[in-house]
Tab-separated table of C-alpha atoms and ligand atoms in Angstrom:
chain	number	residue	atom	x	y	z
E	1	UNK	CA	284.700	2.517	41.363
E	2	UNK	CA	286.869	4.271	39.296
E	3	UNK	CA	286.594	8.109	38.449
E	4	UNK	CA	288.561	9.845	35.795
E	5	UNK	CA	288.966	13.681	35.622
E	6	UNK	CA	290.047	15.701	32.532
E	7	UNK	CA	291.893	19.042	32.677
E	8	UNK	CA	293.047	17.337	36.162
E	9	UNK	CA	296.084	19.992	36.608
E	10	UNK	CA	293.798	23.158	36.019
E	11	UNK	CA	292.083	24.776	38.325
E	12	UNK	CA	288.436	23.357	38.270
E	13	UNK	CA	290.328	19.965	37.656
E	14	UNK	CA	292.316	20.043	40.588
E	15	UNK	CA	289.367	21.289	43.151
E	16	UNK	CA	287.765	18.430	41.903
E	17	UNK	CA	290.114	16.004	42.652
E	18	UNK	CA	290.653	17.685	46.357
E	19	UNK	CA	286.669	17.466	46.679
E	20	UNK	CA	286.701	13.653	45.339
E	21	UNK	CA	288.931	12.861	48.467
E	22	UNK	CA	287.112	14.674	51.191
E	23	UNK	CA	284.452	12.295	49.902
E	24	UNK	CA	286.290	9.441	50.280
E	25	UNK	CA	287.177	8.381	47.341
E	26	UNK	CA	290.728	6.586	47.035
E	27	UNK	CA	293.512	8.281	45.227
E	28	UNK	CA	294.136	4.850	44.015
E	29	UNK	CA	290.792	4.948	42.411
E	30	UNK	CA	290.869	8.673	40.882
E	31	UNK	CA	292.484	8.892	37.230
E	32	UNK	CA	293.627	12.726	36.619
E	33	UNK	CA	293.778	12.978	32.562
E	34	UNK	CA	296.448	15.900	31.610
E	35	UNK	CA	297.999	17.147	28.809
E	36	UNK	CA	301.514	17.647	30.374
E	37	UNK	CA	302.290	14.797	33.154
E	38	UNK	CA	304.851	17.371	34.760
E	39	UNK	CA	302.541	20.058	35.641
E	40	UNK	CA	300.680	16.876	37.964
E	41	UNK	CA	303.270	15.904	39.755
E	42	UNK	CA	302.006	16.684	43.400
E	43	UNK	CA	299.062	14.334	42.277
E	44	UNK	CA	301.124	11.469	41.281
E	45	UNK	CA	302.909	11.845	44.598
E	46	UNK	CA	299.556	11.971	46.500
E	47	UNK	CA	298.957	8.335	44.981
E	48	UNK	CA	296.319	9.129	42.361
E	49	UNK	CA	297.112	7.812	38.359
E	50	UNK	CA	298.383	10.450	36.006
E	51	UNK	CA	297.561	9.653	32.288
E	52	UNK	CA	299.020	12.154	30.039
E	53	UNK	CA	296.761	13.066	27.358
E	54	UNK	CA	295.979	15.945	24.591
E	55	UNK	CA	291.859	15.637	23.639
E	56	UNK	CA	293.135	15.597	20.281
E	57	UNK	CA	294.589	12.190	20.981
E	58	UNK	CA	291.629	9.867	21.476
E	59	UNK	CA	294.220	7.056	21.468
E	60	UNK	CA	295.711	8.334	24.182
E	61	UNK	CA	292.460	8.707	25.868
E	62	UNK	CA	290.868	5.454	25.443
E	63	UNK	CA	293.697	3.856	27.120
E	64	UNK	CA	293.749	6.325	29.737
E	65	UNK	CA	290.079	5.734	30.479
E	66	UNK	CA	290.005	1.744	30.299
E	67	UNK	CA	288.910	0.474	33.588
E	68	UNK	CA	287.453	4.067	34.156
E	69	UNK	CA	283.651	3.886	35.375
E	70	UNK	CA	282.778	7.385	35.473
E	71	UNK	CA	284.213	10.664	34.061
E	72	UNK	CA	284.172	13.952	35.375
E	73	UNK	CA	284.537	15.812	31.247
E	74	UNK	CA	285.816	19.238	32.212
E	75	UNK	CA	285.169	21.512	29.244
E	76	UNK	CA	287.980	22.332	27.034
E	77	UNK	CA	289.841	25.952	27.302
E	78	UNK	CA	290.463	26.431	23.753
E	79	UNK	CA	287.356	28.470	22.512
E	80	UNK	CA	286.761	27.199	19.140
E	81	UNK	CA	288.225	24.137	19.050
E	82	UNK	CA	286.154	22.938	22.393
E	83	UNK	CA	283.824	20.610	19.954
E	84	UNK	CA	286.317	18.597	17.909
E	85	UNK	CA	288.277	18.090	21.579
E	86	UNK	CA	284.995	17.133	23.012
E	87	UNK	CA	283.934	14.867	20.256
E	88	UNK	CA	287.537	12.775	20.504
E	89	UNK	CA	287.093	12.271	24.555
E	90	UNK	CA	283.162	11.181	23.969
E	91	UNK	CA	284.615	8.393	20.717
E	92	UNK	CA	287.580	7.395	23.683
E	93	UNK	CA	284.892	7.063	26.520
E	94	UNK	CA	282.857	4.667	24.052
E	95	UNK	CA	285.794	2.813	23.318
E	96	UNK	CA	286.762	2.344	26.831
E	97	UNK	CA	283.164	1.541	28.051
E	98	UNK	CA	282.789	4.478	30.407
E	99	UNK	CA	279.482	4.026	32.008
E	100	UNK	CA	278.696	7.725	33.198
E	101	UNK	CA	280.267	11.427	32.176
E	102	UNK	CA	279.248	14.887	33.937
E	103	UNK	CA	279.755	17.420	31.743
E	104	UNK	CA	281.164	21.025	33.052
E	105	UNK	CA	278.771	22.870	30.438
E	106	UNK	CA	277.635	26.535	30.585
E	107	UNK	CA	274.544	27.983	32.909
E	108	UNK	CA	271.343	28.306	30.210
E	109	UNK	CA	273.011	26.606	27.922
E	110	UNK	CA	270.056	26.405	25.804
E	111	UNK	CA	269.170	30.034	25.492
E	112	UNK	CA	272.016	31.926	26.326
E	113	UNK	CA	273.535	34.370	24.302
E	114	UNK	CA	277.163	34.190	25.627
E	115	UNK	CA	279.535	33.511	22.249
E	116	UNK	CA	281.015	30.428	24.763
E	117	UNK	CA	277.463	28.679	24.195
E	118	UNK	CA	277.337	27.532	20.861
E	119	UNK	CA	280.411	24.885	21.753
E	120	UNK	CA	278.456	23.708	24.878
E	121	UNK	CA	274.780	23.640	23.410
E	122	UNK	CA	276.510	21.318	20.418
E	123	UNK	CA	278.298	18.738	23.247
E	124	UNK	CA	274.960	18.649	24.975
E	125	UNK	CA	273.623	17.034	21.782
E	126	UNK	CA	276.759	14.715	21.151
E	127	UNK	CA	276.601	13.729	24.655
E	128	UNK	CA	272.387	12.943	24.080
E	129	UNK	CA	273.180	11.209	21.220
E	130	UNK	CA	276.262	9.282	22.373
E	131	UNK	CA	274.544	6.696	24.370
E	132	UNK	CA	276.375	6.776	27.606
E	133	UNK	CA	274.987	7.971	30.946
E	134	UNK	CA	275.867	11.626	31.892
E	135	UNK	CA	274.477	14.287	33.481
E	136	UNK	CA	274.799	18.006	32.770
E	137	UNK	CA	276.492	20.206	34.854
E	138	UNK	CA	275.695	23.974	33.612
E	139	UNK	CA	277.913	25.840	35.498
E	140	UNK	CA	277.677	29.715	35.942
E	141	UNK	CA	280.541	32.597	35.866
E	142	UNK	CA	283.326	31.636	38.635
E	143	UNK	CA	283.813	34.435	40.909
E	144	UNK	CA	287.508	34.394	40.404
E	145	UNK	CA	287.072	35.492	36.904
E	146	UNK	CA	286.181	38.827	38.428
E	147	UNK	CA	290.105	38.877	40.124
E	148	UNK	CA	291.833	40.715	37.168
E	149	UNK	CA	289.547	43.716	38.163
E	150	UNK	CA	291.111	43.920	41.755
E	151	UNK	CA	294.289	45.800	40.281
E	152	UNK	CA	291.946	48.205	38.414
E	153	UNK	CA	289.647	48.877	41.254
E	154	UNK	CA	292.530	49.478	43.756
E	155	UNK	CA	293.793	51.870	41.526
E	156	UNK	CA	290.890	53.941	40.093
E	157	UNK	CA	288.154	53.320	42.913
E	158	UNK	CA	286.015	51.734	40.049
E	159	UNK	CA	284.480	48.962	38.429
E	160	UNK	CA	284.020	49.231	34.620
E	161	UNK	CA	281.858	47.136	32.763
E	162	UNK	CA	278.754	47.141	30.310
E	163	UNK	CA	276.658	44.555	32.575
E	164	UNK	CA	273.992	47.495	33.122
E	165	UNK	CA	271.377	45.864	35.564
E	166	UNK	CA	272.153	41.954	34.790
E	167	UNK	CA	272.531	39.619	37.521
E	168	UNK	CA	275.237	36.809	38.134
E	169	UNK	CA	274.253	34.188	39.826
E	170	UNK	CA	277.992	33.064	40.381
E	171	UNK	CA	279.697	30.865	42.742
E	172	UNK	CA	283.640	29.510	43.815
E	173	UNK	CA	285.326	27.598	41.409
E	174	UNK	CA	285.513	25.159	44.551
E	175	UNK	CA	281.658	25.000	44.854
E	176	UNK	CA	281.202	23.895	41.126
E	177	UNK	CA	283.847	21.102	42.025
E	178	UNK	CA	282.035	19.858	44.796
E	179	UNK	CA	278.847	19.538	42.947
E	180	UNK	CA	280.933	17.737	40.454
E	181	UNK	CA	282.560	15.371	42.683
E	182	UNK	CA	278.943	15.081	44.454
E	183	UNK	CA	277.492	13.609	41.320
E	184	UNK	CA	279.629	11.480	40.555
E	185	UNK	CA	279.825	9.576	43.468
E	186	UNK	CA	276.423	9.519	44.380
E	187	UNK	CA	273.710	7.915	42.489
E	188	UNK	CA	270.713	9.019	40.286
E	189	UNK	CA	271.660	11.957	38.134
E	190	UNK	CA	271.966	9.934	35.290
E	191	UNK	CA	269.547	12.305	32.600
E	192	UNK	CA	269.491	15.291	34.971
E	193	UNK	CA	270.167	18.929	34.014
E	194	UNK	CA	271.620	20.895	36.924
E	195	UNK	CA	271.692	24.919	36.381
E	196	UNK	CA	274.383	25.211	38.893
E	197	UNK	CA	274.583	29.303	40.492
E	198	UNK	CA	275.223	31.141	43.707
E	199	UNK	CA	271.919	32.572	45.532
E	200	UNK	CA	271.689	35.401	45.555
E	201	UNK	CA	272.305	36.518	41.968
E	202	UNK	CA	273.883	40.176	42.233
E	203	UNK	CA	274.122	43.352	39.759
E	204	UNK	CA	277.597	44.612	38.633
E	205	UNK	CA	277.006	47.567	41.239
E	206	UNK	CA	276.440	44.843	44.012
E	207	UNK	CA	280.086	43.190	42.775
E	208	UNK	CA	281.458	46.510	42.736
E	209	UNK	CA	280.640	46.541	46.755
E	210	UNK	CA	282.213	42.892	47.084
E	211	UNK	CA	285.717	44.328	45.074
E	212	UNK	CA	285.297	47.081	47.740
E	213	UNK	CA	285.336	45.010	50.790
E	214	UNK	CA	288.481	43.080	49.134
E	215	UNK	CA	290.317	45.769	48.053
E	216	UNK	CA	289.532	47.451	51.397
E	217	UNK	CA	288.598	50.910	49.440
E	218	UNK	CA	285.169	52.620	48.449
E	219	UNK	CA	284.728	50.897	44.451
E	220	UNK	CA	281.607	52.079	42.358
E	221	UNK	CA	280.382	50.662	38.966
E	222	UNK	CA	280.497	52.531	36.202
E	223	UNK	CA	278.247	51.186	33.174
E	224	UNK	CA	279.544	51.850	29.789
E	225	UNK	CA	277.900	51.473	26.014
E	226	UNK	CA	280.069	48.399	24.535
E	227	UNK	CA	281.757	50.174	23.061
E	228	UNK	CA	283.187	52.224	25.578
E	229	UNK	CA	283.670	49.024	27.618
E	230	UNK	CA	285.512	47.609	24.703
E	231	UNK	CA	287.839	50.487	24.601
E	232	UNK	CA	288.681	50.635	28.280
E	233	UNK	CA	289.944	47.042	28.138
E	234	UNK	CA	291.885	47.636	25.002
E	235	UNK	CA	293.573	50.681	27.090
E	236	UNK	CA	294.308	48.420	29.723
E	237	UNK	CA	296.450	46.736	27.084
E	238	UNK	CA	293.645	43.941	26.402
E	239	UNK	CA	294.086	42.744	22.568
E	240	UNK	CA	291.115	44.178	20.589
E	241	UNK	CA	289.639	40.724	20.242
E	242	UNK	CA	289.705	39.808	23.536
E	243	UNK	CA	288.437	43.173	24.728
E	244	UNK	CA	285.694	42.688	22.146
E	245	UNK	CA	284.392	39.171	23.552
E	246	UNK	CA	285.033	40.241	26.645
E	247	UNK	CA	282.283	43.249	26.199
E	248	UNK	CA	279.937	41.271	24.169
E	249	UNK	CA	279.982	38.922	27.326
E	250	UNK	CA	278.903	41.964	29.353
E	251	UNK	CA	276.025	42.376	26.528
E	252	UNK	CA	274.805	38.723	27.297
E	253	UNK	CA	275.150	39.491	30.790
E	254	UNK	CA	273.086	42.581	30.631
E	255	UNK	CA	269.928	40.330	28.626
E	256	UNK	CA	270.678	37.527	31.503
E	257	UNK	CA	272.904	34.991	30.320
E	258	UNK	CA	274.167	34.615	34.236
E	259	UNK	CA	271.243	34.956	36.152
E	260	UNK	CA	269.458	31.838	37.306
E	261	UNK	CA	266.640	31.156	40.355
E	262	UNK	CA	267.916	27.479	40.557
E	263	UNK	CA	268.733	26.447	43.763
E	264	UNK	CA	270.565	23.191	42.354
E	265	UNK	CA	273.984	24.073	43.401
E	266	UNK	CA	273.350	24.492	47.408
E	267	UNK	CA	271.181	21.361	46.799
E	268	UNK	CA	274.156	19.092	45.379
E	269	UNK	CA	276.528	20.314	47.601
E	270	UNK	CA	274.294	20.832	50.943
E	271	UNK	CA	275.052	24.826	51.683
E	272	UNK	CA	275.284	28.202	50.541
E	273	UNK	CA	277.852	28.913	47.189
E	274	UNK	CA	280.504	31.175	48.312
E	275	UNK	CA	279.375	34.545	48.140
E	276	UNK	CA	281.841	36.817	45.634
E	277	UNK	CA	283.518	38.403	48.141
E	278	UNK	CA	285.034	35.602	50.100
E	279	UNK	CA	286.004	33.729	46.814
E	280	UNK	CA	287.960	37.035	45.749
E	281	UNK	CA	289.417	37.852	48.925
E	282	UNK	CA	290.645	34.302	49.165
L	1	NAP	N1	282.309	29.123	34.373
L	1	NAP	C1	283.314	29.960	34.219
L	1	NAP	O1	283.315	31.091	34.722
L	1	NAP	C2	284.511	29.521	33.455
L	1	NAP	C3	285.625	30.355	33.364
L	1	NAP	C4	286.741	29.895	32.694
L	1	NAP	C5	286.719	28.636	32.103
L	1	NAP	N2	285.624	27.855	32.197
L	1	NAP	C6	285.552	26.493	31.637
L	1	NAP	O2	285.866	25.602	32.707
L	1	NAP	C7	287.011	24.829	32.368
L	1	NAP	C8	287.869	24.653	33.611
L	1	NAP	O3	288.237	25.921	34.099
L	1	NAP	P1	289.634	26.149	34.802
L	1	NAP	O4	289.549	27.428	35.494
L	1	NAP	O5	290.040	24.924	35.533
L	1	NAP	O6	290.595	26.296	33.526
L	1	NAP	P2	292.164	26.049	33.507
L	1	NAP	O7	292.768	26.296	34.826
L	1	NAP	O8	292.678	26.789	32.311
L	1	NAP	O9	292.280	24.485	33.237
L	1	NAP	C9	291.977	23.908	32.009
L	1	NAP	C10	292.794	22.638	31.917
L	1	NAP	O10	292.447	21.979	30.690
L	1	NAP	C11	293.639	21.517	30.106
L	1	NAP	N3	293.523	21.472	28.654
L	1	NAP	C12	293.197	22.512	27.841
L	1	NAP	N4	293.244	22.118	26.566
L	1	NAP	C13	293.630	20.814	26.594
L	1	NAP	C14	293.874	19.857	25.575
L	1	NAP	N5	293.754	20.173	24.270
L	1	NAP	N6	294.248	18.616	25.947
L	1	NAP	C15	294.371	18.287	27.248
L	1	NAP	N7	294.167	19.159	28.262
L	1	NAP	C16	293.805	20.400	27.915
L	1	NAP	C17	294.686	22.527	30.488
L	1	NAP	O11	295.953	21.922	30.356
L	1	NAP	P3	297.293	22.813	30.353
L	1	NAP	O12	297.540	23.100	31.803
L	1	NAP	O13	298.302	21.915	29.744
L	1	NAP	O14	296.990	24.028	29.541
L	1	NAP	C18	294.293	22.896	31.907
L	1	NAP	O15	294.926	22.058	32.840
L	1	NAP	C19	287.691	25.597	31.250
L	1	NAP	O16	288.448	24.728	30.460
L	1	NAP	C20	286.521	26.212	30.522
L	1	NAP	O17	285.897	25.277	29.653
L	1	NAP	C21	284.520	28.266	32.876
């Protein structure tokens, strides 16, 4: 069986591809889809098929997915331009006669408030109406997205952040691969929804304690309006419209956009999600 994995030299793509082989599968049968063969080098050395390309090119990827039987469909970076990208590797999969895709989508998909959900909510509904097999993965915030605050907490003792009492229910970037790799190599997930999450879910005040144990330092949260929150990026030299989605995020967060009960994730991938401080410490 063949697998194919987009965004193959990113991070997500790559832990994916590691946790494909520690199940077994053959390099010779993995297919890592990039848009710049050079950056996948070390996989073409480790024996595994490096097809070079851009979602915008669905010629590209229709003959980079012949012979491919499933598809690991790692969501697109580019907010904004995630559902034209998405739509162009769905038209190459039916081309190619991909049998199954699992879709890296967004935790709550359905309700949640985060600006990224829009993109995913409208793939969920081209993947239900494209006809192929697929399940949906609806992953949850990566720990390591909380690394860029290591600097800042080392430095002022703090967290800042306008999260007030929401929970994340977040996980390794490597735990979200293996549940990947998991379903895609095992059968009857075909039609499933998996709201994928690290148990327990904790407050921003709790992750403040986990940056403390990394940084090896007393850190405390501090909760600020959006606006504040908004401005303390931008004076950390954040662009004002990245500092803005960046606080509206923490808005989302705050009405539970993160926080999930589903136990899915140590289900797929048969143990605890790393908790946030070993994913930041490592
Ligand atoms: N759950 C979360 O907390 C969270 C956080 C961040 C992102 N995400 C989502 O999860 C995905 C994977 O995360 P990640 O950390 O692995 O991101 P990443 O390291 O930035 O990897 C994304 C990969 O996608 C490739 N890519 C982007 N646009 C492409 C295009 N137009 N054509 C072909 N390849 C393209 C990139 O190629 P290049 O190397 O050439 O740029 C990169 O290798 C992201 O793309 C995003 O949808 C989720």
């Amino acid at each position: 069986m063949r697998i194919a994995v987009t965004g193959a030299a990113g991070h997500l793509g790559r832990h994916i591809i590691d946790s494909l082989l520690a199940r077994d599968v053959a390099a010779g049968d993995i297919v890592a889809i990039v848009r710049t063969a050079s950056k996948a080098a070390d996989l073409a050395e480790r024996g595994i098929t490096v097809a070079e390309a851009a979602y915008e090119d669905t010629a590209a990827l229709t003959s980079a997915l012949r012979g491919v039987d499933r598809l690991v469909l790692v969501s697109g970076s580019e907010v904004g331009r995630r559902l034209a990208q998405h739509t162009s590797i769905l038209d190459a999969a039916k081309a190619a006669g991909v049998g199954f895709i699992a879709y890296t989508s967004l935790l709550n998909a359905e309700t949640s408030e985060l600006s990224l959900a829009p993109e995913h909510r409208d793939t969920e509904a081209l993947l239900a109406s494209s006809g192929i097999d697929h399940v949906l993965l609806r992953n949850g915030w990566y720990w390591e997205n909380y690394a860029s605050n290591l600097d800042a907490a080392r430095a002022t003792g703090h967290l800042f952040g306008a999260a007030g009492e929401g929970r994340v229910a977040g996980a390794a970037r490597r735990d979200y691969a293996e549940a990947a790799a998991v379903v895609v190599t095992t059968d009857g997930h075909a039609g499933k929804t998996y709201e994928l999450g690290g148990q327990p879910s904790i407050t921003y005040p709790e992750l403040a304690q986990a940056i403390g144990t990394v940084v090896g330092a007393e850190v405390s949260y501090v909760d600020q309006s959006v606006e504040e929150y908004q401005q303390t990026l931008e004076g950390a030299g954040l662009p004002t419209e990245i500092a803005q989605m960046l606080a509206g995020w923490d808005v989302a967060i705050a009405g539970g956009a993160l926080e999930t009960a589903s136990t899915d994730l140590e289900d797929l991938i048969g143990r605890p999600a790393t908790p946030a401080a070993e994913a930041l410490a490592a």
